[in-house]
XYZ file of C-alpha atoms in Angstrom:
671
model
C 1.943 -187.308 27.918
C 2.967 -184.086 26.143
C -0.657 -182.487 27.020
C -0.260 -183.940 30.827
C 3.052 -182.213 31.284
C 2.291 -178.864 29.339
C -0.845 -178.513 32.012
C 1.555 -179.470 34.861
C 3.557 -176.494 33.889
C 0.601 -174.488 33.473
C -0.633 -175.268 36.959
C 3.170 -174.031 37.883
C 1.944 -169.859 37.517
C -0.520 -171.089 40.477
C 1.941 -172.972 42.266
C 3.719 -169.270 42.169
C 1.123 -167.195 44.238
C 1.323 -170.754 46.780
C 4.165 -170.324 47.324
C 4.073 -166.431 48.167
C 0.744 -166.703 49.942
C 1.994 -170.301 51.938
C 5.458 -168.186 53.067
C 3.594 -164.628 54.002
C 1.337 -166.780 56.410
C 4.114 -169.038 57.514
C 6.182 -165.239 58.498
C 3.203 -163.907 60.057
C 2.421 -167.107 62.205
C 6.168 -168.055 63.631
C 6.198 -164.346 64.480
C 2.883 -163.784 65.569
C 1.059 -166.944 66.511
C -1.938 -165.697 64.432
C -2.985 -167.511 61.440
C -3.850 -164.647 59.031
C -7.152 -165.456 56.731
C -6.593 -161.830 55.275
C -2.958 -162.501 53.550
C -4.609 -163.201 49.988
C -6.656 -159.556 50.251
C -3.920 -157.891 51.572
C -1.465 -159.698 49.113
C -3.875 -158.200 46.377
C -4.003 -154.462 47.376
C 0.220 -154.018 46.253
C -0.751 -155.822 43.187
C -3.824 -153.556 42.307
C -1.856 -150.625 43.317
C 1.038 -151.975 40.101
C -1.753 -152.723 37.910
C -3.590 -149.467 38.086
C -0.702 -147.696 37.854
C 0.443 -148.850 34.628
C -3.215 -148.673 33.314
C -3.545 -144.861 33.416
C -0.600 -143.532 35.748
C -3.052 -143.275 38.836
C -1.220 -144.158 42.419
C -4.365 -145.549 44.573
C -4.551 -144.932 48.139
C -6.781 -145.560 50.354
C -8.449 -142.485 50.921
C -7.735 -140.085 47.932
C -5.059 -141.047 44.549
C -2.417 -139.461 43.589
C -1.628 -139.081 39.522
C 1.073 -138.770 37.285
C 1.244 -136.966 33.850
C 1.814 -140.582 31.927
C 1.988 -144.150 32.814
C 5.332 -144.675 35.052
C 7.212 -147.876 34.122
C 7.406 -151.295 35.129
C 10.197 -150.975 37.430
C 8.257 -147.499 39.061
C 5.130 -149.137 39.204
C 5.981 -152.436 40.845
C 8.596 -150.244 43.706
C 5.774 -147.972 44.339
C 3.089 -151.459 44.850
C 5.740 -153.141 47.153
C 5.968 -149.800 49.141
C 2.126 -149.607 49.208
C 2.566 -153.108 50.218
C 4.531 -153.098 53.186
C 3.041 -149.886 54.615
C -0.420 -151.904 54.380
C 2.116 -154.893 56.218
C 3.410 -152.369 58.961
C -0.283 -150.598 59.636
C -1.434 -154.515 59.857
C 0.793 -155.210 62.496
C 0.445 -152.214 65.063
C -3.375 -151.583 64.640
C -4.548 -155.162 63.982
C -2.423 -158.299 64.681
C -0.310 -156.889 67.252
C -3.538 -155.997 70.099
C -4.417 -159.299 70.135
C -1.335 -161.127 69.814
C -1.898 -162.757 73.537
C -5.945 -162.871 72.629
C -7.936 -166.416 72.385
C -7.601 -168.305 69.061
C -11.429 -167.284 68.748
C -10.362 -163.127 68.596
C -7.223 -163.787 66.253
C -9.850 -165.868 63.776
C -12.208 -162.696 64.148
C -9.612 -160.522 63.613
C -7.940 -161.663 60.435
C -11.446 -162.594 58.891
C -12.838 -158.810 59.680
C -9.417 -157.718 58.268
C -10.249 -160.307 54.574
C -13.846 -158.169 54.583
C -12.474 -155.091 55.184
C -9.375 -154.726 52.821
C -11.816 -156.797 50.121
C -14.168 -153.916 50.343
C -12.069 -151.542 49.970
C -10.625 -153.237 46.773
C -14.069 -153.124 45.268
C -14.799 -149.632 46.650
C -11.458 -148.338 44.969
C -10.505 -150.833 41.885
C -14.440 -151.861 41.024
C -15.651 -155.266 41.577
C -14.558 -156.595 38.034
C -11.482 -158.244 37.265
C -8.865 -156.200 35.462
C -5.690 -157.557 33.702
C -1.981 -157.308 34.779
C 0.966 -156.590 32.861
C 3.453 -159.702 33.154
C 7.048 -158.755 34.068
C 7.870 -161.727 32.708
C 7.881 -162.391 28.359
C 6.284 -165.205 26.988
C 8.234 -168.087 24.952
C 8.118 -171.535 25.770
C 11.147 -174.051 26.498
C 11.462 -177.949 25.644
C 10.949 -180.111 28.340
C 11.814 -183.707 28.330
C 11.333 -183.114 24.448
C 7.758 -181.133 24.570
C 7.130 -177.698 24.183
C 5.872 -175.786 27.320
C 5.648 -172.200 28.909
C 8.613 -170.985 29.951
C 6.631 -168.142 31.677
C 5.493 -170.421 34.653
C 8.673 -171.749 34.627
C 10.573 -167.803 35.460
C 7.350 -167.411 38.149
C 7.917 -170.628 40.158
C 12.089 -169.607 40.114
C 11.157 -166.454 41.285
C 9.460 -167.257 43.966
C 12.153 -170.484 44.738
C 14.531 -167.654 44.867
C 12.050 -165.566 47.993
C 11.338 -168.797 49.390
C 15.375 -169.513 50.043
C 15.687 -165.549 51.015
C 12.811 -166.541 53.966
C 14.665 -169.645 55.079
C 17.830 -167.596 55.301
C 16.116 -164.591 57.473
C 15.356 -167.568 59.506
C 18.625 -169.780 59.449
C 21.234 -167.129 59.452
C 20.329 -163.855 60.802
C 20.022 -162.954 64.452
C 16.534 -161.166 64.324
C 15.139 -164.768 62.311
C 16.777 -167.009 64.909
C 14.823 -164.632 67.685
C 11.570 -165.118 65.971
C 11.784 -169.198 66.219
C 12.765 -168.915 69.703
C 10.360 -166.651 70.750
C 7.996 -168.938 68.828
C 9.251 -171.433 71.191
C 9.097 -169.301 74.044
C 8.231 -166.111 73.740
C 8.932 -164.978 77.839
C 12.989 -166.254 77.417
C 12.928 -164.367 73.801
C 12.040 -161.238 75.964
C 14.648 -161.711 79.034
C 16.756 -162.130 75.793
C 16.500 -158.516 75.049
C 14.572 -159.327 71.754
C 11.442 -156.970 70.688
C 8.477 -159.527 69.590
C 6.829 -156.740 68.692
C 9.370 -155.635 66.559
C 10.207 -159.109 65.256
C 6.501 -159.437 64.397
C 6.673 -156.180 62.415
C 9.896 -157.838 60.334
C 8.342 -160.186 59.426
C 4.720 -159.099 58.029
C 6.891 -156.579 56.264
C 8.834 -159.516 54.532
C 5.014 -161.320 54.278
C 3.573 -158.254 52.551
C 6.765 -158.453 50.179
C 6.725 -162.134 49.292
C 3.156 -162.635 49.169
C 2.104 -159.477 46.995
C 4.727 -160.398 44.642
C 3.441 -164.428 44.300
C -0.308 -162.805 44.039
C 1.586 -160.263 40.532
C 2.858 -163.093 39.003
C -0.202 -165.098 39.139
C -2.417 -162.231 38.327
C -0.304 -161.641 34.811
C -1.745 -165.132 34.070
C -5.811 -164.744 35.100
C -5.572 -161.028 35.712
C -6.751 -159.702 39.299
C -10.385 -160.379 41.337
C -11.166 -159.429 44.356
C -12.991 -162.779 45.460
C -10.575 -165.026 43.791
C -7.422 -163.536 45.389
C -8.615 -163.266 48.719
C -9.822 -166.882 48.990
C -6.724 -168.443 47.098
C -5.570 -168.215 51.045
C -7.218 -171.557 51.304
C -4.814 -173.636 49.177
C -2.050 -171.743 50.612
C -3.233 -172.889 54.462
C -3.755 -176.318 53.011
C 0.212 -175.848 51.729
C 1.035 -174.005 55.254
C -0.180 -177.829 57.121
C 1.645 -179.783 55.107
C 4.939 -178.155 55.608
C 3.607 -178.400 59.109
C 4.317 -174.358 59.683
C 7.600 -174.345 59.925
C 9.026 -176.127 56.455
C 10.165 -173.411 53.615
C 11.229 -175.873 51.373
C 8.315 -178.455 51.782
C 5.854 -174.906 51.331
C 7.811 -175.353 47.785
C 7.495 -178.839 47.032
C 3.775 -178.723 48.269
C 2.978 -175.601 46.626
C 3.914 -176.673 43.161
C 2.436 -180.223 43.781
C -0.889 -178.875 44.548
C -1.071 -176.315 41.578
C 0.075 -179.415 39.040
C -2.590 -181.551 40.111
C -5.702 -178.659 40.107
C -4.154 -178.178 36.706
C -4.314 -181.436 35.675
C -7.272 -182.514 37.722
C -9.208 -179.543 35.214
C -7.940 -181.552 31.965
C -9.373 -184.476 33.026
C -12.652 -182.957 33.271
C -12.859 -181.567 30.344
C -12.516 -185.258 29.161
C -15.263 -187.172 27.544
C -15.317 -189.931 30.780
C -14.958 -187.955 33.149
C -18.606 -188.153 35.306
C -21.114 -184.754 34.419
C -21.250 -184.221 37.785
C -17.735 -183.667 38.599
C -16.695 -181.320 35.832
C -16.895 -178.071 37.907
C -15.123 -176.877 41.064
C -13.504 -180.603 41.456
C -9.830 -178.862 41.732
C -11.514 -176.735 44.576
C -11.680 -180.375 46.664
C -8.330 -181.055 46.765
C -7.338 -179.000 49.371
C -9.800 -179.490 51.812
C -8.723 -182.981 51.515
C -5.453 -182.316 52.217
C -6.249 -180.223 55.223
C -8.032 -182.668 56.452
C -5.498 -185.289 56.325
C -2.683 -183.268 57.826
C -4.723 -182.427 60.261
C -5.488 -186.268 61.207
C -2.219 -187.258 60.973
C -0.443 -184.540 62.945
C -3.024 -182.388 63.803
C -2.172 -182.709 67.586
C 1.439 -182.678 66.853
C 1.566 -179.230 65.073
C 3.692 -176.811 65.740
C 2.016 -173.854 68.561
C 3.788 -170.906 69.927
C 4.705 -170.065 73.111
C 2.474 -166.870 74.424
C 3.861 -164.772 77.897
C -0.109 -165.013 78.677
C -3.564 -165.241 76.977
C -7.054 -163.785 77.682
C -10.185 -165.750 78.517
C -12.900 -166.206 76.140
C -16.007 -163.803 76.289
C -18.201 -164.986 79.255
C -21.352 -166.942 78.482
C -24.786 -165.359 79.482
C -27.173 -168.897 80.643
C -31.023 -168.183 78.972
C -33.632 -168.335 80.356
C -37.222 -168.151 79.345
C -39.399 -165.714 80.756
C -42.624 -165.671 79.032
C -43.768 -162.214 79.351
C -40.542 -160.582 77.880
C -41.083 -163.320 75.020
C -44.659 -162.519 74.693
C -44.053 -158.663 74.601
C -40.958 -158.952 72.054
C -42.777 -161.342 69.758
C -45.964 -158.929 69.646
C -43.983 -155.745 69.592
C -42.567 -157.594 66.458
C -45.570 -158.614 64.884
C -46.758 -154.803 64.893
C -43.652 -153.310 63.421
C -44.500 -155.902 60.769
C -47.637 -155.147 60.586
C -47.223 -151.255 60.013
C -44.106 -151.402 57.852
C -44.450 -152.597 54.084
C -42.185 -152.791 50.702
C -38.668 -152.855 51.355
C -39.063 -152.263 54.986
C -41.018 -155.399 56.073
C -38.557 -157.911 53.827
C -35.992 -155.726 55.977
C -37.020 -156.785 58.929
C -38.261 -160.032 58.000
C -34.937 -160.878 56.541
C -33.465 -159.207 59.968
C -35.239 -162.631 61.893
C -33.544 -164.815 59.525
C -30.459 -163.410 59.773
C -31.035 -163.588 63.513
C -31.300 -167.699 63.298
C -28.040 -167.705 61.089
C -26.212 -165.753 63.769
C -27.487 -167.940 65.938
C -26.184 -171.198 65.039
C -22.904 -169.386 65.607
C -23.751 -168.516 68.940
C -24.685 -172.422 69.096
C -21.035 -173.483 67.632
C -18.782 -171.012 68.424
C -19.955 -168.879 71.791
C -21.232 -171.834 73.576
C -19.352 -174.723 72.615
C -15.973 -173.201 71.604
C -15.620 -174.794 68.578
C -14.798 -171.920 65.847
C -16.758 -172.914 62.219
C -16.684 -170.678 59.619
C -19.018 -173.067 57.284
C -22.747 -172.081 58.341
C -23.033 -169.955 55.303
C -22.666 -173.472 53.744
C -24.957 -175.747 55.746
C -27.623 -173.324 55.171
C -26.806 -173.309 51.471
C -26.969 -177.047 51.748
C -30.344 -176.831 53.341
C -31.910 -174.185 50.565
C -30.156 -176.498 47.656
C -32.216 -179.123 49.010
C -35.416 -177.427 49.277
C -35.246 -176.538 45.989
C -35.290 -179.943 44.925
C -37.973 -181.400 47.301
C -40.606 -178.754 46.870
C -40.496 -178.716 43.110
C -39.685 -182.263 42.500
C -40.995 -183.924 45.269
C -43.893 -181.628 45.969
C -42.990 -182.005 49.866
C -45.366 -180.001 51.854
C -44.499 -177.061 54.177
C -43.299 -177.143 57.708
C -42.161 -180.969 57.038
C -39.337 -179.605 54.199
C -38.064 -177.246 56.231
C -37.410 -179.612 59.131
C -36.351 -182.306 56.347
C -33.652 -180.460 54.834
C -32.777 -178.602 58.415
C -31.959 -182.418 58.949
C -29.801 -182.674 56.011
C -27.877 -179.479 57.254
C -27.563 -181.521 60.691
C -26.210 -184.463 58.409
C -23.666 -182.413 56.916
C -22.790 -180.219 60.172
C -21.912 -183.465 61.883
C -19.781 -184.729 58.955
C -17.765 -181.832 58.912
C -17.535 -182.139 62.863
C -15.486 -185.210 62.814
C -11.888 -182.939 62.465
C -12.903 -181.773 65.679
C -12.368 -184.753 67.279
C -9.036 -184.313 66.976
C -8.103 -180.498 67.011
C -9.750 -177.047 67.566
C -9.157 -172.963 67.490
C -7.815 -171.811 64.328
C -6.708 -175.086 63.206
C -10.489 -176.080 62.764
C -10.930 -172.474 61.256
C -8.955 -174.028 58.753
C -11.027 -176.964 58.146
C -14.338 -175.101 58.039
C -13.726 -172.671 56.040
C -11.817 -175.182 53.488
C -15.158 -177.059 53.368
C -16.990 -173.761 52.922
C -15.381 -172.950 49.687
C -15.073 -176.840 47.857
C -19.185 -177.387 48.941
C -19.351 -173.396 47.171
C -16.964 -174.511 44.219
C -18.175 -178.312 43.671
C -21.703 -178.168 44.268
C -23.323 -174.641 44.368
C -21.113 -173.703 41.769
C -21.992 -176.809 39.925
C -24.459 -176.111 36.812
C -25.156 -180.230 36.620
C -26.877 -179.523 40.302
C -27.661 -175.935 40.588
C -28.343 -174.746 37.171
C -27.441 -171.244 36.667
C -30.489 -169.950 35.859
C -31.622 -170.767 39.439
C -33.071 -173.311 41.734
C -37.052 -172.685 41.990
C -38.945 -173.076 45.047
C -42.166 -173.846 45.541
C -44.088 -171.258 47.662
C -45.453 -172.958 51.041
C -48.965 -173.482 51.770
C -50.388 -174.644 55.305
C -54.031 -175.816 55.372
C -54.601 -174.501 51.580
C -53.079 -170.392 52.883
C -50.445 -169.530 50.633
C -47.540 -168.489 52.844
C -45.486 -167.127 49.737
C -43.256 -164.080 50.328
C -44.455 -162.242 46.752
C -47.612 -161.657 45.317
C -48.494 -159.087 42.469
C -46.533 -155.925 43.477
C -45.964 -157.072 47.175
C -42.419 -158.248 47.954
C -43.282 -158.795 51.312
C -46.465 -160.098 52.323
C -47.089 -159.711 55.482
C -47.932 -163.589 55.604
C -44.664 -164.866 54.828
C -43.456 -162.372 57.989
C -45.460 -163.974 60.194
C -44.445 -167.864 59.202
C -41.058 -166.474 59.234
C -41.985 -164.821 62.912
C -43.515 -167.920 64.076
C -40.609 -170.397 63.058
C -37.613 -168.090 64.702
C -39.845 -168.418 67.676
C -39.893 -172.212 68.343
C -36.256 -172.543 67.120
C -35.716 -169.605 69.778
C -37.197 -171.639 72.407
C -35.606 -174.829 71.612
C -32.537 -172.937 71.812
C -33.233 -171.640 75.122
C -34.563 -174.602 76.249
C -31.391 -176.699 75.269
C -29.013 -173.938 76.828
C -29.849 -173.743 80.095
C -30.085 -177.356 79.961
C -28.202 -180.443 80.503
C -26.948 -180.245 77.027
C -25.641 -176.522 77.353
C -24.223 -177.528 80.380
C -21.842 -180.142 78.576
C -21.581 -177.567 75.890
C -19.951 -175.150 78.377
C -17.866 -177.819 80.293
C -16.481 -178.513 77.041
C -15.613 -175.000 75.578
C -13.808 -174.039 79.261
C -11.520 -177.429 79.471
C -12.200 -180.859 77.431
C -10.198 -183.041 79.473
C -11.724 -181.621 82.584
C -15.018 -182.339 80.607
C -14.233 -185.951 80.319
C -12.636 -186.249 83.932
C -16.543 -185.104 84.964
C -18.101 -188.193 82.558
C -18.811 -185.762 79.402
C -18.301 -187.257 76.276
C -16.618 -184.913 74.480
C -16.893 -185.882 71.347
C -20.870 -186.391 71.434
C -21.150 -183.002 72.868
C -19.124 -181.891 69.593
C -21.185 -183.748 67.727
C -24.242 -182.913 68.163
C -23.618 -178.965 69.045
C -22.425 -179.014 64.936
C -25.598 -180.964 64.220
C -27.916 -178.304 66.561
C -25.430 -175.283 64.629
C -26.269 -176.405 61.470
C -29.702 -177.324 61.622
C -30.594 -173.877 63.135
C -28.573 -172.291 60.063
C -30.611 -174.985 57.743
C -33.737 -172.933 58.948
C -32.286 -169.976 58.122
C -30.941 -171.576 54.985
C -34.568 -172.814 53.899
C -36.254 -169.430 55.025
C -34.076 -167.565 52.963
C -35.037 -169.726 50.135
C -38.852 -168.994 50.876
C -37.801 -165.555 50.339
C -36.286 -165.516 47.507
C -38.356 -167.993 45.138
C -35.152 -169.187 44.142
C -31.914 -169.826 44.754
C -28.196 -168.995 43.028
C -24.879 -169.826 44.037
C -24.413 -166.453 45.001
C -26.877 -166.260 48.238
C -23.998 -168.848 50.375
C -20.384 -167.701 49.458
C -17.754 -168.000 51.970
C -17.908 -163.986 52.194
C -21.571 -164.667 52.841
C -21.064 -166.437 56.029
C -17.976 -164.698 57.334
C -19.881 -161.197 56.869
C -22.971 -163.045 59.114
C -19.779 -164.584 61.330
C -18.539 -160.181 61.576
C -21.823 -159.289 62.905
C -22.924 -162.091 65.279
C -18.915 -161.130 66.961
C -20.408 -157.254 66.878
C -23.689 -158.225 68.251
C -22.270 -160.775 71.054
C -21.068 -164.084 69.943
C -22.198 -166.119 73.242
C -26.079 -164.720 73.782
C -29.657 -165.322 71.847
C -29.150 -160.757 72.353
C -26.531 -160.751 70.322
C -27.447 -163.028 67.840
C -30.891 -160.639 67.260
C -28.389 -157.714 67.402
C -26.413 -158.702 64.567
C -29.711 -159.694 62.305
C -30.723 -156.442 62.907
C -27.010 -154.805 61.338
C -26.836 -157.878 59.499
C -26.112 -157.871 55.547
C -30.064 -156.760 53.841
C -31.189 -156.692 57.295
C -33.688 -153.697 58.816
C -30.182 -151.283 59.549
C -28.706 -152.351 56.299
C -32.346 -151.020 53.907
C -32.784 -148.220 56.253
C -29.151 -146.854 55.736
C -29.028 -148.242 51.938
C -32.245 -146.109 51.591
C -30.998 -142.927 52.843
C -27.744 -142.525 52.347
C -27.146 -145.183 49.727
C -23.716 -146.523 50.692
C -23.673 -149.334 48.770
C -20.211 -151.127 48.364
C -19.444 -149.324 51.950
C -21.725 -151.121 53.763
C -18.922 -153.773 53.975
C -15.992 -152.194 54.772
C -17.727 -150.297 58.384
C -18.809 -153.828 59.310
C -15.600 -154.949 58.760
C -13.892 -152.119 60.694
C -16.408 -152.139 63.159
C -15.885 -156.180 63.938
C -12.188 -155.098 63.789
C -12.424 -152.566 66.505
C -15.060 -154.851 68.623
C -12.630 -157.821 68.982
C -9.518 -155.564 69.909
C -11.488 -152.936 72.223
C -14.721 -154.713 73.437
C -14.412 -158.655 73.122
C -18.085 -159.213 74.754
C -20.173 -157.498 72.121
C -22.746 -155.246 71.774
C -25.113 -157.739 73.969
C -22.381 -158.645 76.060
C -21.223 -154.703 77.355
C -25.141 -153.693 77.809
C -25.267 -156.307 80.306
C -22.196 -155.334 82.172
C -23.127 -151.821 82.502
C -26.502 -152.906 83.617
C -25.261 -154.997 86.025
C -23.020 -152.191 87.350
C -25.801 -149.626 87.889
C -27.861 -151.962 89.483
C -24.863 -151.817 91.856
C -24.612 -148.400 92.007
C -28.409 -147.856 92.809
C -28.157 -151.149 95.813
C -25.172 -149.252 97.270
C -26.222 -147.278 100.850
C -26.681 -143.873 101.141
C -23.999 -141.786 102.990
C -23.943 -141.684 106.836
C -25.617 -145.730 106.912
C -23.485 -147.660 109.285
C -20.227 -148.810 107.074
C -20.078 -152.620 108.151
C -23.239 -152.772 106.528
C -22.245 -150.622 103.514
C -18.951 -153.002 103.016
C -20.889 -156.035 103.383
C -23.623 -154.906 101.080
C -20.792 -154.221 98.813
C -19.391 -157.311 99.108
C -22.524 -158.720 98.140
C -23.274 -157.257 95.096
C -20.105 -157.325 93.986
C -20.056 -161.299 94.366
C -23.621 -161.029 92.541
C -21.883 -159.432 89.557
C -18.708 -161.861 89.350
C -21.218 -164.422 89.417
C -22.982 -162.569 86.627
C -19.372 -162.475 84.368
C -18.509 -165.850 84.913
C -22.019 -166.705 83.762
């Protein structure tokens, strides 16, 4: 029993991080209505500044640095780290969250995800990708608890975070600004009429969120070290804690954080026992937040508090696709010629762009057409890819049967994840899907009993005795494989156009616009969501299989949560509501042809993720319809101008023509 008590106390160190991040999430949500998926990433910036100051006395800034003659003391380094965190919070509020405060949930989720990618990439550039140690501000020691000697550092960490939690509670309960923030969360218009500025209140809350979250990361990192990947994703269990607290109770945040951290620590203890199943020894603790999110949202999903806003902006317009044989044949021929004349890394970049286009197309289906925010598409692709490894090496399943079978496995997984969408939507569904993606990555993809660290080999695809594999000798991108990818992509895109332009596509758009109105019109909303998730996961599965064939073997790094978020970034940047947007996303996506060209010419390296994150933030704020949507809008405007009558013609005819043209533009915008 003493061992269990020791591990429970050890879990308090992780609980301290959860308390800090969950309180930060609460402050941001109650003041802006935005769920900040970047809370962990932004909180670790101040911690990195603190750690680097103690290592070599360098104050690292986003651009440039200040070097001191000697490393400052711990209090000075802590003060400078918190100042940097506060400045980042202020910049985040005014440049990122304030412009999308009244935007739809999709834009808010995309902006916070883009901020996560941007800060995480900036940390890698400025501090390096490896873990760095951080000096603890709390002396190590032990205390006696129920007759058992346990670590005192973790207890002190929790005590410190409880004090910060009390301060957050007191701010909401006793201060005028806190009361106004709570009032604005219920009725923003009423708070404005009373003379309060929601923007100023949100800025105050953002500063407080930055401080309390950074302190939590500082305390937890003293035990584990700082890692840009792990601390960015610690926002997922913090979101689970926030949901348990129903997005309003500070006391529940503390209790739920302690329970979750202790339970995960005990699970790690049990996973080392001889009786514990071998297949469940890795990543089982990461499944717990996912189940917590599922249970809470199923029980309270319809009654979780939301924020009353002054106004909202409609989602980006959808263009219903039409199959045009001649342009389609021209695109296929031009792409085939480019594949034929290129070679080496450039041909591989073109081929990978086609694969990324399919993965981005899965986002177009689920988010652009159905209006459901899914952050688990990379997990679906990975499920198909790892299944492909098993069926091709163990069962000798031939191509293309293996591709279809594995994509169907991904579709079943997608429909399973779709079950919470029956009751929830918007940012809450994004929480479920990112929690599911992290659980799948840690419990399945990183589970050595299921996916060995040496990689998962995949047999080359063959058809009628022809080898369609990607490599042969020194050729890293055989033309036969590239043509195979092109044919598969053409079939998938043709099927997407037929479905999107038919009754199923119209049902998707009806559910996206208004679920209650769609149900009143006779549409089975639940079945439509199930079909949408299954179809998008199937397309993602096809992309995952092609990624597997292109690599020859798979590892967990091929389908991490960050890979999925990066593809979402370029999909939204290209245009989340159209196939042309998915095509642009494939061209500019990671390892695509633009990435290869830029990398070979400029050697940007980690700057690609930083540039794509910043571009996504700007796009979500300034141009939510994406590159493809803006191009279509400009084309429509040019068409209208060309049709206007010349000077000197009858004014009535001119006005009539203008009215007709404006009507056409309006119809095009609605479509």
